[in-house]
Coordinates of C-alpha atoms and ligand atoms in Angstrom, one line a residue:
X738 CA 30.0 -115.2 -46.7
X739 CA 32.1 -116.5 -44.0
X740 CA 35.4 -115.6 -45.6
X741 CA 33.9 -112.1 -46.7
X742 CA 32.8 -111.5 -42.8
X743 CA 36.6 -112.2 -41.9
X744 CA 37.8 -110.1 -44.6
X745 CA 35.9 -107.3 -43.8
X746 CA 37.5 -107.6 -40.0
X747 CA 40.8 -106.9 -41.2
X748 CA 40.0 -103.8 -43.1
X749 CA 38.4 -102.8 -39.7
X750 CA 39.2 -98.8 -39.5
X751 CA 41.2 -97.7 -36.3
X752 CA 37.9 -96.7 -34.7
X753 CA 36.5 -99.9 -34.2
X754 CA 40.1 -100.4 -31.7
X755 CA 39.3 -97.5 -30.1
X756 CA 41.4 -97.2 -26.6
X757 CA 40.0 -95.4 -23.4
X758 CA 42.9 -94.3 -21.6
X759 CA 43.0 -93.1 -17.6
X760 CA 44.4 -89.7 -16.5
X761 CA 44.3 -89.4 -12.9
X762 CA 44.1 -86.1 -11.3
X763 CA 46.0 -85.7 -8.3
X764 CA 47.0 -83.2 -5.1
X765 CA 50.9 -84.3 -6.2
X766 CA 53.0 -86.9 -7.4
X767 CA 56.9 -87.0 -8.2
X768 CA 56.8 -84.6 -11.0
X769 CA 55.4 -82.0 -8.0
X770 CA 51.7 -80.2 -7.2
X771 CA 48.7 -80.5 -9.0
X772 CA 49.2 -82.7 -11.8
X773 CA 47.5 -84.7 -14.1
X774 CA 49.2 -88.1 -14.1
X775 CA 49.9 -89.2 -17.2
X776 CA 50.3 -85.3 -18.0
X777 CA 51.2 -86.4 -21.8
X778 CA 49.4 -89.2 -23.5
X779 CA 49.5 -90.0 -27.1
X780 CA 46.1 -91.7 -28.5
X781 CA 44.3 -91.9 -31.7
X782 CA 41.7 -90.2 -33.2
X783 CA 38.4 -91.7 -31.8
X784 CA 40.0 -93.0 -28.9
X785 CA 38.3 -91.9 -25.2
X786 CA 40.1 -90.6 -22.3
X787 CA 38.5 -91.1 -19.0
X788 CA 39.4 -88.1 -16.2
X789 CA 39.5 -89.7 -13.0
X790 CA 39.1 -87.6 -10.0
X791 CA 41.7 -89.2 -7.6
X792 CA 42.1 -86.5 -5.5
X793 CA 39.2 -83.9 -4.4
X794 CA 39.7 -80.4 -6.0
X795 CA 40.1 -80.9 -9.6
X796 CA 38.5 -80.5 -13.0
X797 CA 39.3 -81.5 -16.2
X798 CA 38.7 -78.7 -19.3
X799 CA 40.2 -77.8 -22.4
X800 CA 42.5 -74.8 -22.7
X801 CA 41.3 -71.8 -25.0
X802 CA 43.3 -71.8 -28.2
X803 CA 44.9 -75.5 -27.6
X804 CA 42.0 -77.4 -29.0
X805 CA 42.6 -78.8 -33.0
X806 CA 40.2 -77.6 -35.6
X807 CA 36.8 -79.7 -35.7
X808 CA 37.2 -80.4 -31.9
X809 CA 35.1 -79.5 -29.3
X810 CA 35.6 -77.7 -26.0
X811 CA 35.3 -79.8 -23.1
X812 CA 34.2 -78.7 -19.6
X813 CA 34.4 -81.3 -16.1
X814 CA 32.8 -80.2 -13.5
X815 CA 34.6 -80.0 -10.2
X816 CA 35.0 -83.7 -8.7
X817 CA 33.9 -85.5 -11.4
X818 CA 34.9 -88.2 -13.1
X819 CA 34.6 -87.7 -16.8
X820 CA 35.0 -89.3 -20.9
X821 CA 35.5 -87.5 -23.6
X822 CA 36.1 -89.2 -27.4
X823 CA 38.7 -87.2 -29.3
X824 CA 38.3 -87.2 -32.9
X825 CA 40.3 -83.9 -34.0
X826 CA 43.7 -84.6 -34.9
X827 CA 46.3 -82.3 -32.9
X828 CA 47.8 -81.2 -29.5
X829 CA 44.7 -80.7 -26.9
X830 CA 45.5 -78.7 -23.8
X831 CA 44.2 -79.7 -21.0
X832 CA 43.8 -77.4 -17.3
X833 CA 42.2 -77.6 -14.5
X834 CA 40.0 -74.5 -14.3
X835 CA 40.6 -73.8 -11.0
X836 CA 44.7 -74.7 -10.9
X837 CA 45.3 -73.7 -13.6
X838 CA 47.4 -70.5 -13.1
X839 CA 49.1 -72.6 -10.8
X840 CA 50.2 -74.7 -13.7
X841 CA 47.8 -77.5 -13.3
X842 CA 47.9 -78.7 -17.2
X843 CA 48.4 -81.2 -19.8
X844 CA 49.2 -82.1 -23.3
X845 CA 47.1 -84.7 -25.0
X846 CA 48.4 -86.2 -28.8
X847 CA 45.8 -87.3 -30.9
X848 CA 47.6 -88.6 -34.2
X849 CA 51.1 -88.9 -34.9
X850 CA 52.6 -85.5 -34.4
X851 CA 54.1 -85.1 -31.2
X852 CA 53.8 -81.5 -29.5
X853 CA 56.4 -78.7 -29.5
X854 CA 56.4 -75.1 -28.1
X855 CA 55.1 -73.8 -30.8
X856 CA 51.6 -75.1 -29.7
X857 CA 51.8 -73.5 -26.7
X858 CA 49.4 -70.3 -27.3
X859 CA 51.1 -67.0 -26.2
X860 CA 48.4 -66.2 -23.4
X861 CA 48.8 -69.0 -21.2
X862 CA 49.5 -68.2 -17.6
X863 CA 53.1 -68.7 -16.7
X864 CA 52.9 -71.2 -14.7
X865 CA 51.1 -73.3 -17.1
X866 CA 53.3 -72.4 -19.8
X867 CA 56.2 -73.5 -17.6
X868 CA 54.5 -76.7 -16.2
X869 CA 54.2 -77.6 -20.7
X870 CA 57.8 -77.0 -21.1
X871 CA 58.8 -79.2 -18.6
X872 CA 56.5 -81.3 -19.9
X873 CA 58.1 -81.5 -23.7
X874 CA 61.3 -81.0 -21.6
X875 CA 60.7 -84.7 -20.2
X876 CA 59.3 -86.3 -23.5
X877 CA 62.8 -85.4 -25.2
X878 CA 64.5 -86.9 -22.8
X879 CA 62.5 -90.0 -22.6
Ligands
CU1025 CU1 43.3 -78.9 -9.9

């Protein structure tokens, strides 16, 4: 039974490792206003990712039309710190409602496929469009 338990261990499925991972959402920080820091994480399908509220102002909220099929909007309230488990595989926008236009956005991974522009949806305000290019901008040349 023993050896059976230990076997069964090993063919543990990636969920039972589920990962939380932090984004912190600040006033600034050297990529410039209003960002979400890291503003591109890469995590695996059941993994959590926490929103901490580091500076006052901010929500965390999925973008319309940037969330992967079988996933579930998302809605932070202003201040507040918030977990959300991402199961759907795909890019996940992230805003903050009330920054957003400003460009106050994020790309989450879930899975292996890293983002390009083509999962930027055509209706995004410009400066959140511009804020994701830059964005994919700095993953290529990382
Ligand atoms: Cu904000």
């Amino acid at each position: 039974m023993l050896l059976r338990a230990a076997l069964l261990a090993c063919l543990l499925p990636a969920a039972a490792l589920a990962e939380t991972h932090e984004v912190r959402m600040l006033n600034r920080n050297a990529t410039g206003p209003m960002p979400f820091e890291p503003d591109y994480l890469v995590v695996q399908p059941g993994d959590t990712v926490r929103f901490i509220a580091a500076d006052p102002g901010h929500n965390a909220a999925t973008i319309a039309g940037m969330i992967p099929e079988g996933g579930e909007k998302f809605v932070g309230k202003i201040d507040e710190e918030i977990e959300v488990t991402l199961d759907a595989e795909g890019i996940w926008g992230v805003k903050c409602s009330p920054h957003f236009t400003m460009g106050m956005v994020m790309l989450i991974q879930v899975g292996d496929r890293p983002a390009t522009e083509a999962d930027l949806p055509d209706d995004l305000p410009p400066a959140a469009r511009q804020r994701m290019l830059e964005i994919l901008e700095r993953r290529k040349a990382d």
